[in-house]
C-alpha positions as a printed NumPy array, in Angstrom:
array([[ 93.38 , 112.421, 100.963],
       [ 94.746, 108.374, 100.38 ],
       [ 97.952, 107.807, 100.256],
       [101.02 , 105.756,  99.271],
       [102.195, 103.044, 102.03 ],
       [105.036, 101.01 , 101.72 ],
       [105.378,  98.477, 104.203],
       [108.597,  97.214, 104.651],
       [110.081, 100.76 , 104.018],
       [113.098, 100.27 , 106.485],
       [114.706,  97.39 , 104.488],
       [117.26 ,  97.963, 101.83 ],
       [114.593,  98.758,  98.78 ],
       [112.031, 100.186, 100.748],
       [113.872, 102.815, 102.227],
       [115.347, 103.907,  98.973],
       [111.742, 103.713,  97.655],
       [110.766, 106.275, 100.283],
       [113.192, 108.47 ,  99.402],
       [112.184, 108.248,  96.188],
       [108.722, 108.772,  96.556],
       [109.443, 111.371,  99.672],
       [111.661, 113.456,  97.243],
       [108.777, 113.107,  94.301],
       [106.089, 114.824,  96.453],
       [103.896, 111.803,  97.122],
       [101.904, 111.262, 100.297],
       [103.333, 108.254, 102.252],
       [103.002, 106.628, 105.031],
       [105.813, 104.249, 106.038],
       [105.362, 100.987, 107.54 ],
       [106.489,  97.765, 108.858],
       [107.293,  95.459, 112.054],
       [110.243,  97.508, 113.693],
       [108.808, 100.745, 115.467],
       [112.912, 101.556, 116.061],
       [114.151, 101.818, 112.92 ],
       [110.479, 103.535, 111.211],
       [111.066, 106.133, 113.974],
       [114.264, 108.148, 112.326],
       [113.448, 107.475, 108.798],
       [109.764, 108.836, 109.561],
       [111.859, 111.738, 110.787],
       [114.274, 112.18 , 108.263],
       [111.424, 112.262, 105.711],
       [108.899, 114.132, 107.535],
       [106.225, 111.876, 107.178],
       [103.413, 109.746, 109.148],
       [105.009, 105.692, 110.443],
       [102.498, 102.829, 111.396],
       [103.783,  99.774, 113.263],
       [102.345,  96.562, 112.759],
       [102.494,  92.636, 112.377],
       [101.004,  90.508, 109.535],
       [ 99.566,  88.08 , 111.974],
       [ 96.281,  89.726, 112.845],
       [ 94.267,  90.48 , 109.408],
       [ 92.104,  93.192, 112.189],
       [ 95.292,  95.056, 112.646],
       [ 96.163,  95.413, 109.003],
       [ 92.85 ,  96.783, 107.765],
       [ 92.643,  99.604, 110.664],
       [ 95.945, 100.78 , 109.458],
       [ 94.377, 100.3  , 105.778],
       [ 92.043, 102.629, 106.567],
       [ 93.685, 105.712, 104.732],
       [ 95.453, 104.19 , 101.873],
       [ 95.156, 104.017,  98.461],
       [ 98.274, 102.433,  97.375],
       [100.066,  99.537,  99.298],
       [103.613,  98.733,  97.925],
       [104.921,  96.018,  99.685],
       [108.65 ,  96.432,  99.809],
       [108.973,  93.63 , 102.371],
       [110.527,  89.839, 101.718],
       [110.818,  87.42 , 101.735],
       [107.783,  87.829,  99.808],
       [106.732,  84.233, 100.496],
       [105.809,  85.174, 103.958],
       [103.765,  88.519, 103.266],
       [102.191,  88.791,  99.562],
       [ 99.201,  86.577, 100.512],
       [ 98.583,  88.306, 103.649],
       [ 98.827,  91.686, 102.179],
       [ 97.444,  91.185,  98.718],
       [ 94.142,  89.449, 100.853],
       [ 94.41 ,  92.746, 103.212],
       [ 94.183,  95.216,  99.862],
       [ 90.93 ,  93.495,  97.925],
       [ 89.369,  93.269, 101.294],
       [ 90.2  ,  97.042, 101.774],
       [ 89.943,  98.181,  98.722],
       [ 93.502,  99.196,  97.985],
       [ 95.834,  98.781,  94.825],
       [ 98.604,  96.656,  95.801],
       [102.367,  97.036,  93.887],
       [105.373,  94.965,  95.474],
       [109.046,  94.35 ,  94.101],
       [108.735,  90.639,  94.167],
       [111.505,  88.197,  92.381],
       [109.993,  85.154,  93.056],
       [107.474,  83.234,  91.183],
       [104.786,  82.117,  93.539],
       [104.018,  85.584,  94.231],
       [102.627,  86.034,  90.511],
       [100.677,  82.745,  90.475],
       [ 98.638,  84.129,  93.509],
       [ 97.912,  87.232,  91.56 ],
       [ 96.735,  84.784,  88.637],
       [ 94.928,  82.947,  91.398],
       [ 93.272,  86.45 ,  92.787],
       [ 92.571,  88.127,  89.684],
       [ 88.829,  87.843,  89.633],
       [ 88.368,  88.239,  92.967],
       [ 90.214,  91.681,  93.103],
       [ 88.214,  92.873,  89.844],
       [ 85.637,  92.383,  91.666],
       [ 86.322,  94.724,  94.1  ],
       [ 88.033,  97.439,  91.653],
       [ 91.371,  96.508,  93.059],
       [ 94.565,  96.44 ,  91.079],
       [ 97.445,  93.778,  91.916],
       [100.773,  94.731,  90.331],
       [103.397,  92.78 ,  91.325],
       [106.977,  93.426,  90.262],
       [106.224,  96.771,  89.821],
       [109.958,  97.575,  89.768],
       [112.896,  95.524,  89.447],
       [113.419,  93.138,  86.501],
       [109.561,  92.41 ,  85.643],
       [109.098,  96.13 ,  84.887],
       [112.658,  96.22 ,  82.995],
       [112.295,  93.322,  80.857],
       [108.317,  93.818,  80.225],
       [109.003,  96.899,  78.527],
       [112.213,  95.351,  76.67 ],
       [109.978,  92.236,  75.675],
       [107.202,  94.842,  74.36 ],
       [108.914,  96.906,  72.492],
       [110.629,  93.854,  70.317],
       [107.814,  92.426,  69.74 ],
       [106.117,  95.64 ,  68.258],
       [108.603,  95.156,  65.404],
       [108.398,  91.231,  64.899],
       [105.412,  89.959,  62.686],
       [103.204,  87.282,  64.299],
       [105.616,  86.516,  67.345],
       [106.275,  82.751,  68.287],
       [108.382,  82.691,  70.539],
       [110.781,  85.173,  73.485],
       [114.388,  84.501,  74.843],
       [115.299,  86.894,  77.366],
       [118.391,  87.401,  79.596],
       [119.372,  89.805,  82.278],
       [123.027,  90.362,  82.923],
       [123.588,  90.971,  86.864],
       [126.471,  92.663,  87.86 ],
       [127.444,  93.689,  91.509],
       [126.6  ,  91.955,  94.922],
       [122.779,  91.228,  96.451],
       [121.505,  92.815,  99.507],
       [120.607,  90.708, 102.338],
       [116.865,  90.752, 101.936],
       [117.584,  89.54 ,  98.072],
       [119.755,  86.469,  98.747],
       [117.724,  85.21 , 101.686],
       [114.427,  85.353,  98.983],
       [116.921,  84.25 ,  96.298],
       [117.928,  81.256,  98.185],
       [114.778,  80.166,  99.137],
       [113.62 ,  80.03 ,  95.988],
       [116.187,  77.775,  93.944],
       [114.583,  74.622,  92.929],
       [116.198,  71.964,  91.322],
       [114.656,  72.021,  87.733],
       [113.863,  75.452,  85.54 ],
       [110.614,  76.471,  83.978],
       [109.749,  77.412,  80.739],
       [106.812,  78.688,  78.796],
       [105.808,  76.151,  76.088],
       [102.927,  76.228,  74.221],
       [101.012,  78.611,  76.67 ],
       [101.848,  76.406,  79.719],
       [104.413,  76.497,  82.703],
       [106.623,  73.052,  82.026],
       [109.665,  72.094,  83.926],
       [113.228,  72.108,  82.449],
       [116.335,  70.029,  83.698],
       [118.754,  72.794,  85.657],
       [121.67 ,  73.878,  83.796],
       [120.755,  74.854,  80.207],
       [123.719,  77.807,  78.849],
       [123.198,  79.893,  76.005],
       [125.173,  82.529,  74.746],
       [123.694,  86.448,  74.859],
       [125.539,  90.049,  73.387],
       [124.488,  92.401,  75.898],
       [126.681,  94.816,  73.807],
       [130.291,  93.435,  73.762],
       [130.101,  90.132,  72.142],
       [128.339,  86.636,  73.576],
       [129.019,  85.557,  76.691],
       [126.898,  82.417,  78.945],
       [123.787,  83.039,  80.273],
       [121.842,  80.147,  82.565],
       [118.471,  79.019,  82.23 ],
       [116.558,  80.189,  85.382],
       [112.821,  80.735,  86.466],
       [111.716,  83.967,  86.361],
       [108.084,  85.744,  87.184],
       [108.666,  87.057,  83.909],
       [107.699,  84.258,  82.681],
       [104.062,  84.819,  83.933],
       [104.191,  88.513,  83.39 ],
       [105.802,  88.903,  79.578],
       [103.298,  86.117,  78.754],
       [100.748,  88.037,  80.282],
       [100.864,  91.295,  78.393],
       [102.433,  89.719,  74.924],
       [100.119,  86.648,  74.521],
       [103.745,  85.023,  73.279],
       [103.037,  81.206,  74.35 ],
       [106.991,  80.404,  74.146],
       [108.995,  82.432,  76.286],
       [112.169,  81.778,  77.893],
       [114.833,  83.492,  80.874],
       [118.392,  83.423,  81.294],
       [120.705,  85.363,  83.557],
       [124.654,  85.996,  83.226],
       [126.209,  86.87 ,  86.687],
       [129.426,  89.045,  87.143],
       [130.893,  89.867,  90.688],
       [129.067,  88.559,  93.918],
       [126.306,  87.56 ,  92.437],
       [125.135,  84.195,  94.703],
       [126.994,  84.54 ,  97.8  ],
       [127.522,  81.741, 100.061],
       [127.738,  80.992, 104.052],
       [125.893,  82.694, 106.554],
       [122.916,  84.749, 104.588],
       [122.37 ,  86.951, 107.83 ],
       [126.159,  88.516, 107.976],
       [125.751,  89.81 , 104.819],
       [125.438,  93.414, 104.417],
       [122.363,  95.469, 104.511],
       [123.123,  95.884, 100.57 ],
       [125.568,  97.591,  97.856],
       [126.759, 100.962,  98.362],
       [126.039, 103.687,  96.714],
       [129.629, 103.664,  95.224],
       [128.785,  99.932,  94.245],
       [125.687, 100.694,  92.959],
       [127.52 , 103.223,  90.61 ],
       [129.946, 100.678,  89.531],
       [127.625,  97.981,  88.702],
       [124.874,  99.204,  85.741],
       [122.768,  96.255,  84.7  ],
       [121.603,  94.85 ,  81.115],
       [119.437,  93.089,  79.007],
       [118.265,  91.314,  76.013],
       [115.583,  90.17 ,  74.045],
       [115.631,  88.07 ,  71.15 ],
       [111.544,  87.516,  69.606],
       [111.206,  84.737,  66.998],
       [108.473,  85.354,  64.5  ],
       [106.753,  82.56 ,  62.399],
       [109.114,  83.327,  59.429],
       [111.999,  82.386,  61.826],
       [113.38 ,  86.326,  61.501],
       [114.769,  87.342,  65.094],
       [114.244,  90.787,  66.275],
       [116.847,  91.735,  69.22 ],
       [116.313,  94.729,  71.66 ],
       [119.197,  95.784,  73.678],
       [118.459,  97.637,  77.445],
       [121.212,  99.329,  79.64 ],
       [120.204, 100.884,  82.865],
       [121.525, 101.796,  86.398],
       [122.203,  98.926,  89.148],
       [119.245,  96.985,  89.364],
       [118.828,  98.414,  93.006],
       [118.351, 101.624,  91.894],
       [116.06 , 101.1  ,  89.152],
       [113.693,  98.767,  91.423],
       [113.607, 101.487,  94.113],
       [113.256, 104.192,  91.553],
       [110.787, 102.44 ,  89.845],
       [108.205, 100.938,  92.062],
       [108.376, 104.463,  93.757],
       [107.769, 106.098,  90.646],
       [104.256, 103.326,  89.602],
       [103.112, 104.037,  93.494],
       [102.813, 108.085,  92.498],
       [101.249, 107.219,  89.126],
       [ 98.904, 104.468,  90.317],
       [ 98.128, 107.211,  93.452],
       [ 97.396, 109.194,  90.775],
       [ 94.296, 107.351,  89.57 ],
       [ 96.652, 105.168,  86.487],
       [ 95.069, 102.001,  87.873],
       [ 92.908,  98.724,  86.126],
       [ 91.425,  96.241,  88.522],
       [ 93.159,  92.901,  88.548],
       [ 96.37 ,  91.686,  87.558],
       [ 98.354,  93.951,  85.838],
       [101.788,  93.933,  85.028],
       [104.295,  97.808,  84.556],
       [104.11 ,  96.927,  80.82 ],
       [100.211,  96.407,  80.145],
       [ 99.511,  99.252,  82.585],
       [102.723, 102.167,  82.002],
       [102.772, 100.862,  78.572],
       [106.466,  99.639,  76.91 ],
       [107.897, 102.841,  77.422],
       [107.891, 103.325,  81.06 ],
       [111.13 , 101.783,  81.788],
       [112.674, 104.19 ,  79.422],
       [111.431, 107.077,  81.821],
       [113.366, 105.615,  85.244],
       [116.956, 106.728,  85.402],
       [118.624, 106.911,  82.36 ],
       [117.543, 103.44 ,  80.869],
       [118.108, 103.396,  77.282],
       [117.015, 100.402,  74.953],
       [118.049,  99.756,  71.467],
       [116.858,  97.988,  68.09 ],
       [119.729,  95.465,  67.289]])
């Protein structure tokens, strides 16, 4: 029987995803570079583990012999996505990850045709903001007549994990991107716009999110902008290696996430929807584990997919106590 492999299983998000997958009864294999950290987690969950790095493709191929779905939780994804997407296509394994870095989604676009030929699915962003915002956008787009633009904003509360901080700092650029007339184009950094997450408008700054690719892919709306509002220690400074593994359980419980989408139709009418959910790390791990379970059970389509395209706009509502309200 084919299994779900979680690579980077002992990282902050990978560990939580493994725990959720195990609790759901999914047949899993834990994987990563470090045997010393894999052994105790595998023993606690009562599952198999495999140790391999990503430098030797033949070793990766041997490690995937009975794997049906690979969930990549090993960031920074700039170092892992290309290798593991390519290996997945070569070995007939569906690929999932939890990346928030744009380049991994551009890579999925490039590899789309090759994956389709191999009957392999590429599902980057199986959890996290891509699943949240994709479902939220689909919800509002369905209410609009001939939607012409989408603006979406996320409220990120609480601190980042060490791995997320490293990935985020590695993705910082002097300009931001927007989707304009179907193309990604640069904008000067620093644009600010107000969004109401449910308690009055707050300033949000424009950022480059992978949703510029995934929401466009799932909705075909040609103009998309993405924003974020941060409270707490969202962007730590100094030595990132000194950061804790990630927020504690108490910190996650105290810091929920919200998101809002504004869809404008061809008549100038605006349709708004607001999402409220658990902390982003809890959502990401839970959603990725659930996506892995469903794909392993046969819910898959070849090529580059998004969670909203694959599972429908209701997927986010099935994760923890996520709600979407039209306003």
